[in-house]
Each structure stands twice: as structure tokens, then as C-alpha cells.
mmCIF file of C-alpha atoms in Angstrom:
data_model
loop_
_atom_site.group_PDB
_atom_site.id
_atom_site.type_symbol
_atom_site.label_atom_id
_atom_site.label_comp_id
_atom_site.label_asym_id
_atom_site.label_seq_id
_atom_site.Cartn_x
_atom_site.Cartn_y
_atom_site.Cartn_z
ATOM 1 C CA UNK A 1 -21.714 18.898 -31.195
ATOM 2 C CA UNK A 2 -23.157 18.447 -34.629
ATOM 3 C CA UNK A 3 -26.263 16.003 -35.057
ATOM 4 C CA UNK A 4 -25.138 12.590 -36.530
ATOM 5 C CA UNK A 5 -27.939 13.262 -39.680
ATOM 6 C CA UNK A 6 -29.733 16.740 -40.724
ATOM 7 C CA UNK A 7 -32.540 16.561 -43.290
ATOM 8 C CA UNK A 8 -33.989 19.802 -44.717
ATOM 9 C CA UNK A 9 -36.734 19.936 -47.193
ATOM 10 C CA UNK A 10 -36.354 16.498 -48.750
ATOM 11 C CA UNK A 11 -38.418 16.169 -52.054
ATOM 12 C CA UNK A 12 -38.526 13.029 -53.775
ATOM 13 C CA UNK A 13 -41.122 11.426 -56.574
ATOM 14 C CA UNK A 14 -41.077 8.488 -59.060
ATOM 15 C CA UNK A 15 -42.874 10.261 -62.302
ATOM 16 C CA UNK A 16 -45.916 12.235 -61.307
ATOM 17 C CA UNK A 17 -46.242 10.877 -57.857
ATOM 18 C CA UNK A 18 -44.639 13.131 -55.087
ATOM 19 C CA UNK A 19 -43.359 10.452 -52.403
ATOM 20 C CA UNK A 20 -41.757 12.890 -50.160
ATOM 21 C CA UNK A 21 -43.074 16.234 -49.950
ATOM 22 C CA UNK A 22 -40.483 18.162 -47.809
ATOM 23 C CA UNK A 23 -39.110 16.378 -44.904
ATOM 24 C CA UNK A 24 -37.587 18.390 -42.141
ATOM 25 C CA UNK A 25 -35.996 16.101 -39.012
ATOM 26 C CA UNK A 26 -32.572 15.892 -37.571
ATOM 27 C CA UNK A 27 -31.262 12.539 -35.388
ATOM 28 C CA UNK A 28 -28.826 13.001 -33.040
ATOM 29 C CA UNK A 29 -25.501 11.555 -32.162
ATOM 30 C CA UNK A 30 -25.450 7.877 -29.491
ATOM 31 C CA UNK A 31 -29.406 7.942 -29.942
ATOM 32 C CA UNK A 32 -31.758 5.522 -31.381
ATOM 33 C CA UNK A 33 -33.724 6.704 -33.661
ATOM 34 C CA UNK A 34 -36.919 5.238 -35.341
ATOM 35 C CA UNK A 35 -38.640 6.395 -38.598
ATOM 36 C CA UNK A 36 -42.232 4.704 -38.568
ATOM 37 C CA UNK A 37 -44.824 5.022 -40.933
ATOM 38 C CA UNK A 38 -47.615 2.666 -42.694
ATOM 39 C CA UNK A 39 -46.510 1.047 -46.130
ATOM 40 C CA UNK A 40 -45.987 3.489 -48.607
ATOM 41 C CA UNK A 41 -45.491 6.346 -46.658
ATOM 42 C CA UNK A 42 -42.145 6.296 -47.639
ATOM 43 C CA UNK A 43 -39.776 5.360 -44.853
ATOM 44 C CA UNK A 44 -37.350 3.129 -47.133
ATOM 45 C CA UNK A 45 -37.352 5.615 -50.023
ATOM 46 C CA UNK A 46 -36.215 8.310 -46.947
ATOM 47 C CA UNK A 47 -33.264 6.274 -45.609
ATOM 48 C CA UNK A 48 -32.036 5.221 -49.186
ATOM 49 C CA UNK A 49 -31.933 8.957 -49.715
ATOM 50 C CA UNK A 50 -30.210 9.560 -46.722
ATOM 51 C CA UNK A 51 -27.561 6.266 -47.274
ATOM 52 C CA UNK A 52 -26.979 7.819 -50.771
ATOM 53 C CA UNK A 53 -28.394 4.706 -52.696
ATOM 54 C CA UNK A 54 -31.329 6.903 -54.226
ATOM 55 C CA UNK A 55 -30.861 10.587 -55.675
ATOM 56 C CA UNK A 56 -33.739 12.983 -54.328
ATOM 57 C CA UNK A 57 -35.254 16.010 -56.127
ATOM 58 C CA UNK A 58 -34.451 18.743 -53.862
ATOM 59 C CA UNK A 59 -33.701 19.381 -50.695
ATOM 60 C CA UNK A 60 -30.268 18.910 -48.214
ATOM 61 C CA UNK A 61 -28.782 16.001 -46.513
ATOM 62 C CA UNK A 62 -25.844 15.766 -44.365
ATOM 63 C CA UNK A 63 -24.317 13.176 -42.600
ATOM 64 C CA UNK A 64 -21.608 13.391 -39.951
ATOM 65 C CA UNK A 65 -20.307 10.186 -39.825
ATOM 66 C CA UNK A 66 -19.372 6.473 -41.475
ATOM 67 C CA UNK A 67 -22.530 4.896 -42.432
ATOM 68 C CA UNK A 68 -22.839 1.152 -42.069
ATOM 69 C CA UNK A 69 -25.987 -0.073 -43.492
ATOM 70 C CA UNK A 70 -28.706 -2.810 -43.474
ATOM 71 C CA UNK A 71 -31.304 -3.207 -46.306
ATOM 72 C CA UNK A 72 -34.583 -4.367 -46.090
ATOM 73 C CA UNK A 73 -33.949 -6.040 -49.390
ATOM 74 C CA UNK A 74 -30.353 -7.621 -50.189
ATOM 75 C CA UNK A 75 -29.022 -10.452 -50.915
ATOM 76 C CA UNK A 76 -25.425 -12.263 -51.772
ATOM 77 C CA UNK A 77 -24.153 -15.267 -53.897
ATOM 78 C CA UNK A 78 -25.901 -18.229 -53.521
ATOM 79 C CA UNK A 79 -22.862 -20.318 -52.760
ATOM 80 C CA UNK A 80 -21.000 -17.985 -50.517
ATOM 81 C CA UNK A 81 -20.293 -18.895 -46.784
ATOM 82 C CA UNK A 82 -20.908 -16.205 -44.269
ATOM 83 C CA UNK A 83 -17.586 -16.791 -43.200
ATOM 84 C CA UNK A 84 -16.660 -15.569 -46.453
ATOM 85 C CA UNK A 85 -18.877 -13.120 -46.708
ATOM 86 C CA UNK A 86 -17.490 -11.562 -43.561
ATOM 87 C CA UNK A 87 -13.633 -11.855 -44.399
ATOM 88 C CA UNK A 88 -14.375 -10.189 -47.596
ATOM 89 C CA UNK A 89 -16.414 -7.170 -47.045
ATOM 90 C CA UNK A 90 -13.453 -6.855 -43.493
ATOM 91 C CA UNK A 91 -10.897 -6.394 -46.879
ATOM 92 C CA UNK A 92 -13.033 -3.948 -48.528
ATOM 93 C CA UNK A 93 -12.976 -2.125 -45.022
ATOM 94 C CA UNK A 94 -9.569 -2.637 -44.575
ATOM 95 C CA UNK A 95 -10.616 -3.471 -40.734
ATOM 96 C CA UNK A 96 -10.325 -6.715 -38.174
ATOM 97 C CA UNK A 97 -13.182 -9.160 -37.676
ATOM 98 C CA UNK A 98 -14.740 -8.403 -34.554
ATOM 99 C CA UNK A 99 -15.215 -12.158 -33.351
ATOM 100 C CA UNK A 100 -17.610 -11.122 -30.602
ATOM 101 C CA UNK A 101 -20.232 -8.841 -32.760
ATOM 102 C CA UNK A 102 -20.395 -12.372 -35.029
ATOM 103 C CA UNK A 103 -20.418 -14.672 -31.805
ATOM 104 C CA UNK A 104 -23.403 -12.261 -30.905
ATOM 105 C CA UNK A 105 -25.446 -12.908 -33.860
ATOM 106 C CA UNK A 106 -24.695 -16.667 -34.147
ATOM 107 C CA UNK A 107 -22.735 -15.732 -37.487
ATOM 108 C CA UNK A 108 -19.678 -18.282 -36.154
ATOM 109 C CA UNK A 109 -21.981 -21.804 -36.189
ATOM 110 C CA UNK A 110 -23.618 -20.682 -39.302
ATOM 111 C CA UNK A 111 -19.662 -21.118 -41.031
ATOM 112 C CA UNK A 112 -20.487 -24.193 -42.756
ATOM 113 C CA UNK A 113 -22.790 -23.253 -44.943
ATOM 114 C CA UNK A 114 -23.598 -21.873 -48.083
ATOM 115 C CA UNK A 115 -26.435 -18.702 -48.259
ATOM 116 C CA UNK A 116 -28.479 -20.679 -50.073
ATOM 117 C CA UNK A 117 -29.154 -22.983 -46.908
ATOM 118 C CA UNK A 118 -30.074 -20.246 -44.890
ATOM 119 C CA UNK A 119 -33.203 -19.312 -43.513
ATOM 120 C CA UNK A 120 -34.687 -15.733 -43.710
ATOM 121 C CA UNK A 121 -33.660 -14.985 -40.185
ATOM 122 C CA UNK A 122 -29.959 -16.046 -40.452
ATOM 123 C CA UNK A 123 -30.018 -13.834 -43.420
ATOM 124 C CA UNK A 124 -30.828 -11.251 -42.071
ATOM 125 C CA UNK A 125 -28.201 -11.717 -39.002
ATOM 126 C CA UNK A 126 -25.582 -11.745 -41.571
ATOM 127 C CA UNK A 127 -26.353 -8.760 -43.454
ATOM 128 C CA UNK A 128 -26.350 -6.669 -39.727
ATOM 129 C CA UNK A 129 -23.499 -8.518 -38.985
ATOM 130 C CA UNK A 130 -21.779 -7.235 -42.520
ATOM 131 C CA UNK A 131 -23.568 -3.336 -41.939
ATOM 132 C CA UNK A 132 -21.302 -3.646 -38.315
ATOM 133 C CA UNK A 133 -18.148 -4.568 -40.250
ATOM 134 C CA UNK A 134 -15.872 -1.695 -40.593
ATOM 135 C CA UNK A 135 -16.760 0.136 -37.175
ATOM 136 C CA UNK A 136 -19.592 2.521 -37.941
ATOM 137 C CA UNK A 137 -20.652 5.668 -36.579
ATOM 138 C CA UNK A 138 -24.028 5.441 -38.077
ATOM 139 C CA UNK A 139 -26.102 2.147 -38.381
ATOM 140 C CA UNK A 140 -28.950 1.826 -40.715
ATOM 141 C CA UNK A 141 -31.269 -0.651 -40.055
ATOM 142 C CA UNK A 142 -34.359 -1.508 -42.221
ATOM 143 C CA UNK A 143 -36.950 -3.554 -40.710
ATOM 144 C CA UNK A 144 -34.028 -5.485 -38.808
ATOM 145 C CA UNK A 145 -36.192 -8.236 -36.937
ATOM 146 C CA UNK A 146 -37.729 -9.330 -40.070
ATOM 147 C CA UNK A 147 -38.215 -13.171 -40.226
ATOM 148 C CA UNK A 148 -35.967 -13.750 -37.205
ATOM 149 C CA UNK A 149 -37.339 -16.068 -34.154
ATOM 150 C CA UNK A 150 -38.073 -14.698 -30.487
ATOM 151 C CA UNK A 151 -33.990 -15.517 -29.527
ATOM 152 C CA UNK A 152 -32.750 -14.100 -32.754
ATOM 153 C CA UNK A 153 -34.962 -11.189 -32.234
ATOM 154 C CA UNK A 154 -33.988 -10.725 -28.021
ATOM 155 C CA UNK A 155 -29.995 -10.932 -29.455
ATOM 156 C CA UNK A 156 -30.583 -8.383 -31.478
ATOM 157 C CA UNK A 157 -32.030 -6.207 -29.193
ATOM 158 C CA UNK A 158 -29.500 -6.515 -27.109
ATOM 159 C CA UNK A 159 -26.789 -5.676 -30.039
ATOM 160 C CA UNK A 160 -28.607 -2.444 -30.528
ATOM 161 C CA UNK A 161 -27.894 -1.305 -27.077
ATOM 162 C CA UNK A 162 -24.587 -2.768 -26.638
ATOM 163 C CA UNK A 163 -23.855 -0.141 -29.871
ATOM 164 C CA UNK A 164 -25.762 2.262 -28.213
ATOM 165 C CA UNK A 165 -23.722 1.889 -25.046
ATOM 166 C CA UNK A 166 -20.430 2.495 -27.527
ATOM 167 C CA UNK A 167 -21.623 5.678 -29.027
ATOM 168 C CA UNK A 168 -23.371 4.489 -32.041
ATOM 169 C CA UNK A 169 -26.154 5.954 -33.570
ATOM 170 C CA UNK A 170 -28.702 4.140 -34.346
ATOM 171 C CA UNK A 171 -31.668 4.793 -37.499
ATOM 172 C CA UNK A 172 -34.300 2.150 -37.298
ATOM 173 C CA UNK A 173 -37.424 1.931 -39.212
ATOM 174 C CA UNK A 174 -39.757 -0.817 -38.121
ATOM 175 C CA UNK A 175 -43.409 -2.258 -38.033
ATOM 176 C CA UNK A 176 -42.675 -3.442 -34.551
ATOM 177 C CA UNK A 177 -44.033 -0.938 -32.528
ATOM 178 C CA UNK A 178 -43.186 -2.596 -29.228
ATOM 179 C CA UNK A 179 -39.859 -2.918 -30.577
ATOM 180 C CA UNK A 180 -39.482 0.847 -31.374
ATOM 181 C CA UNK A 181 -40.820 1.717 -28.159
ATOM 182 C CA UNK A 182 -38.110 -0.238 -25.840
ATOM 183 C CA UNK A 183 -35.380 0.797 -28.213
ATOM 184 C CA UNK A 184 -35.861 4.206 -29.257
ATOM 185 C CA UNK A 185 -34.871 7.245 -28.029
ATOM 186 C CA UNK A 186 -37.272 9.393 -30.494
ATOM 187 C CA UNK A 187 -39.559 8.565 -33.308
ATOM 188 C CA UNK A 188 -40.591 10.471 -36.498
ATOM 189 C CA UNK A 189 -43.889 8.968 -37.841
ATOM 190 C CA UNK A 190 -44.275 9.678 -41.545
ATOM 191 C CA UNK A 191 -47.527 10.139 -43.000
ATOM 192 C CA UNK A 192 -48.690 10.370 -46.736
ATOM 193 C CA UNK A 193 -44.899 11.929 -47.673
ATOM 194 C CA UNK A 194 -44.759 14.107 -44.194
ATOM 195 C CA UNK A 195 -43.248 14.281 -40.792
ATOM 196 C CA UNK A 196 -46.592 14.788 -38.809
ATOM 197 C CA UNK A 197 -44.537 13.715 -35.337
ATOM 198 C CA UNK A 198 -41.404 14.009 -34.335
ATOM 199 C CA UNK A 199 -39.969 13.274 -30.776
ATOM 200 C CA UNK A 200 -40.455 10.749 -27.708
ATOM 201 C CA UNK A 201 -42.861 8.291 -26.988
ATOM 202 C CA UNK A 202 -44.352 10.120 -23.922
ATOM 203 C CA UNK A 203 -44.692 13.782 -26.190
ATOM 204 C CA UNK A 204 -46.573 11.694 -28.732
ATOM 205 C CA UNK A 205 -48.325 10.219 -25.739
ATOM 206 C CA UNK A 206 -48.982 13.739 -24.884
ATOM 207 C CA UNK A 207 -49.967 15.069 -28.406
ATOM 208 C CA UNK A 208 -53.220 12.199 -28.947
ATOM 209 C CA UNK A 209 -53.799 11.808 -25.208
ATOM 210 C CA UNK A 210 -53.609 9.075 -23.229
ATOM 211 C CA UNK A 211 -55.976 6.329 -23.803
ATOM 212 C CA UNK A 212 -56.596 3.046 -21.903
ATOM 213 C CA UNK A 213 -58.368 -0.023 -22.501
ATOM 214 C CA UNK A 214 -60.338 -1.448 -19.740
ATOM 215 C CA UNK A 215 -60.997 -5.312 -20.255
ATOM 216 C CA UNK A 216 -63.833 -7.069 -18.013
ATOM 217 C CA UNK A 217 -64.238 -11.103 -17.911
ATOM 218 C CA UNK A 218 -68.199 -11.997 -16.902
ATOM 219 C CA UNK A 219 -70.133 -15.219 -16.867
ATOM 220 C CA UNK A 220 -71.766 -13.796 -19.880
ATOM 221 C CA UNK A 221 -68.156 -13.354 -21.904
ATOM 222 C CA UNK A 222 -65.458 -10.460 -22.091
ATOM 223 C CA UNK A 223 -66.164 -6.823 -23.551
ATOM 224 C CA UNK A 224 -62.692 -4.055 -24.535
ATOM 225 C CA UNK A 225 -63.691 -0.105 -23.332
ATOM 226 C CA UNK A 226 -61.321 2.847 -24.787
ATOM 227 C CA UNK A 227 -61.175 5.311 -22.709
ATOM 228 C CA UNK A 228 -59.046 8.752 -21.943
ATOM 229 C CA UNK A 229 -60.667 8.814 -17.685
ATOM 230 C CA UNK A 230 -60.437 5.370 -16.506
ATOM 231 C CA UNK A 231 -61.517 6.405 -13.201
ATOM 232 C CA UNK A 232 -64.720 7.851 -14.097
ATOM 233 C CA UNK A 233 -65.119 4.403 -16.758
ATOM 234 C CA UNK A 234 -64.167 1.924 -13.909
ATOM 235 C CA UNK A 235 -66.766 3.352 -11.261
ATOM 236 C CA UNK A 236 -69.131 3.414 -13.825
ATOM 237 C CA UNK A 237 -68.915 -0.331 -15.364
ATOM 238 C CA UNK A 238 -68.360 -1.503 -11.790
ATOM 239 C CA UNK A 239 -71.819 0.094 -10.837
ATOM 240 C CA UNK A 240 -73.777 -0.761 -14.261
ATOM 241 C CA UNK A 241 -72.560 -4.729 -13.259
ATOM 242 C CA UNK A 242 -73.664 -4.369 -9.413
ATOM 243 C CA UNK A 243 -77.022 -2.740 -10.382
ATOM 244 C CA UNK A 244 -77.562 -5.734 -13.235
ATOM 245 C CA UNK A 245 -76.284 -8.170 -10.737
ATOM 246 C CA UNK A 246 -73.376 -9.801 -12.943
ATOM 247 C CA UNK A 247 -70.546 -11.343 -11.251
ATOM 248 C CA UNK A 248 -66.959 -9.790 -12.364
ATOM 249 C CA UNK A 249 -64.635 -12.729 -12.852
ATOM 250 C CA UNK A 250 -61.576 -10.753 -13.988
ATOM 251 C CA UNK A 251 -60.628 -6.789 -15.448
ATOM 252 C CA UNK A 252 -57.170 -5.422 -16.611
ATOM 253 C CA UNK A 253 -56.454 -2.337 -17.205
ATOM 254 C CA UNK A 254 -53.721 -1.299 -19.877
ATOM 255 C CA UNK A 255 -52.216 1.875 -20.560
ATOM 256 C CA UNK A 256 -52.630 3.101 -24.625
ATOM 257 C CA UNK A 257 -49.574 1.638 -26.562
ATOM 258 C CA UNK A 258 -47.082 3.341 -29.179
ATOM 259 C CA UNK A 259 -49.309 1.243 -31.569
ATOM 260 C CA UNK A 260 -52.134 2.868 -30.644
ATOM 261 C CA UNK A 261 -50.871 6.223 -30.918
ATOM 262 C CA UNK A 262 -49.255 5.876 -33.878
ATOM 263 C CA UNK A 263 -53.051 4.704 -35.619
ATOM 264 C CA UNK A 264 -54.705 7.641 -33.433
ATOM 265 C CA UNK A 265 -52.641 10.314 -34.950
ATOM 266 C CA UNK A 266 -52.220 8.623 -38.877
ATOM 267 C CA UNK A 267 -56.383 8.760 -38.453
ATOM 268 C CA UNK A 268 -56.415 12.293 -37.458
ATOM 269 C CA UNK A 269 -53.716 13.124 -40.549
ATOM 270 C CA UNK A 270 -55.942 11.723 -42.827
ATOM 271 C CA UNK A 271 -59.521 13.232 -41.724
#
């Protein structure tokens, strides 16, 4: 089966600055797929590449697949209804509203009015809503959870894996790391115009080590340890307390985060 996307040697730059420098990834077809990297690394300039909204130098792209696609950036008539919205880009698809995708993203009670009157996170619910119309095999989606509340953000989490469950593949690029880590399959972190990881969360686990951060709760206040051998930390901060005679009122241990990796191996890019 071929992948949904293949990108060879991408090359892109706006005048004398080289933006991306020769990416090499491929996502494959039903997964999730999240392209993460700090700002300016050049995520969005990647995916417009790959939509077709931005030519590149050099390089290949192919895509096996109808693309359906949500911008970071977009926006619509200020007096348009969603409703409208909706019926007409279903005509420019020549497709049937799918009632229960809109019901989904609370498109139907936002009917009455104009997009003017909405907020950032109904927005952005509407322009998913309009990427879904048509039936895609490939969904784009550009910093997706952007201004939307805790319940816009859980429904839409949800809509990702109900397309996921259907076949869809899914490109994501995010800030949310927490969010890319419960919905992603595989990640490709771009660095400084580069693919410097490409593949799950446990191989980049793998790659920077595991790290843990031990938190401890005293009379005299709270104190954070890193470290890659919590065993060998705990018996040692448990002792150091006994020996000084402080009373332990609380410690957690938590296991390093995709956040965490993700700033462990950007920092050892740029060194």
C-alpha cells in the first residue's frame, strides 16, 4: 500500500534565507501524524508546501489522496452564516452535508449567526468543519485547538479519532504537546529547517533517555529533581532528609513528558 504523503528533499527559502533545507519524511495511510517544531522552524511553510498553497524550490512531493484542509490563518465574509458557509463549500464539493460531523462540532446552534459574532474558537470549529466537507482522505490540520475552550477542545479530540477510526489520515502540527502525544501515532520534530526526529513517542523517549522529575513537599517548602535513575535519586533524598531530620509531607514522581523531550533534543540540535 502506498503511504498517504512522501516528501523527498524539500528545499524551500524566502530571498536569502533557506527555511527548509531538505526534508525527507513519509506519513502513512489511517495514522495520525504530528509535525512539531518551535516557531519558525518551519512547520506551516512545510504543510502549505505539501497542500500545494506554496511552490517549493526543489525537491518531490506526492500525495495519494483528497486533501481536505485547515489553516492556521483563514478567514470568511464577515456576514456569512456558517450554515451558509457549509451549504456552499458542500456545492463546490458536489457532496451531502454530513449533519452529524456539524452536530459534533456544535456548527448546527451556531446557524444564527453571522462570522462576525463568532468567537475565535467557533471559528475555528467551522473552518474543520468546512476542511471535513467533501469526504477527505487526508486532513490537514494547523494548530487545530487554537482558541477553543476545554469542551471544544475534548470534541475535537474525539473527531480526530472518530476519522481515525474511518480510515482517515490525519497531519497535525501543534504546540500542544500533550495533545500530540494522546493523538499521534508518530511525530517528526523539525529543527532550524531539518527533520532531526522522526517516529513514536516511546523511540524519541528512547533517543534523549528517559528523565523523571522527583517533587518533595517539606515544612521548609517544595524543591523539582531531574533525573534519568530515580531509584538511586529517591534513596538518596530520602536519606539526606532522615540524616537532617526534615519531615517529608508529600513527593510525586512523574515520568519525562513529550514536552520535555522535544526541548531535550531541540537543545542538543542546537549545541
Amino acid at each position: 500500500m502506498k503511504d498517504a504523503i512522501q516528501v523527498r528533499e524539500l528545499k524551500k527559502s524566502y530571498g536569502n534565507h533557506m527555511v527548509l533545507k531538505g526534508l525527507d519524511f513519509q506519513v502513512e495511510n489511517g495514522e495520525v501524524f504530528a509535525l512539531l517544531g518551535v516557531n519558525g522552524a518551519g512547520k506551516t511553510t512545510s504543510l502549505e508546501c505539501i497542500e500545494g498553497l506554496r511552490t517549493y524550490d526543489s525537491g518531490a512531493i506526492t500525495v495519494n489522496g483528497k486533501m481536505g484542509i485547515q489553516l492556521q490563518s483563514s478567514s470568511l465574509p464577515a456576514h456569512i452564516k456558517p450554515m451558509e458557509a457549509v451549504k456552499l463549500f458542500a456545492k463546490w464539493n458536489r457532496t451531502n452535508i454530513d449533519y452529524a460531523m456539524l452536530n459534533g462540532l456544535g456548527i448546527k446552534e451556531l446557524e444564527k449567526k453571522q462570522y462576525i459574532q463568532l468567537s475565535t474558537g467557533q471559528k475555528r470549529r467551522l473552518h474543520l468543519a468546512l476542511a471535513l466537507i467533501g469526504n477527505p482522505d487526508i486532513i490537514f490540520l494547523d494548530e487545530p485547538t487554537a482558541g477553543l475552550d476545554v469542551e471544544g477542545r475534548l470534541s475535537l479530540h474525539e473527531q480526530i479519532r472518530t476519522l481515525k477510526s474511518h480510515g482517515k489520515t490525519i497531519v497535525l502540527a501543534s504546540h500542544d504537546m500533550a495533545e500530540v502525544e494522546h493523538l499521534c501515532d508518530r511525530i517528526a520534530i523539525l529543527n532550524d529547517g531539518k527533520i532531526v526526529f522522526c517516529g513514536t513517542a516511546s523511540e524519541l523517549t528512547d533517543q534523549v533517555g528517559r528523565k523523571y522529575l522527583i517533587r518533595i513537599k517539606t515544612q521548609k517548602g517544595e524543591q523539582t529533581f531531574e533525573t534519568d535513575n530515580v531509584e538511586d535519586t529517591l534513596i538518596s533524598l530520602l536519606e539526606r532528609l532522615k540524616q537532617e531530620k526534615i519531615h517529608l509531607l508529600d513527593i510525586k514522581v512523574d515520568c519525562g513528558t513529550l514536552e520535555q523531550h522535544f526541548i531535550e533534543l531541540a537543545r542538543r540540535e542546537t549545541e
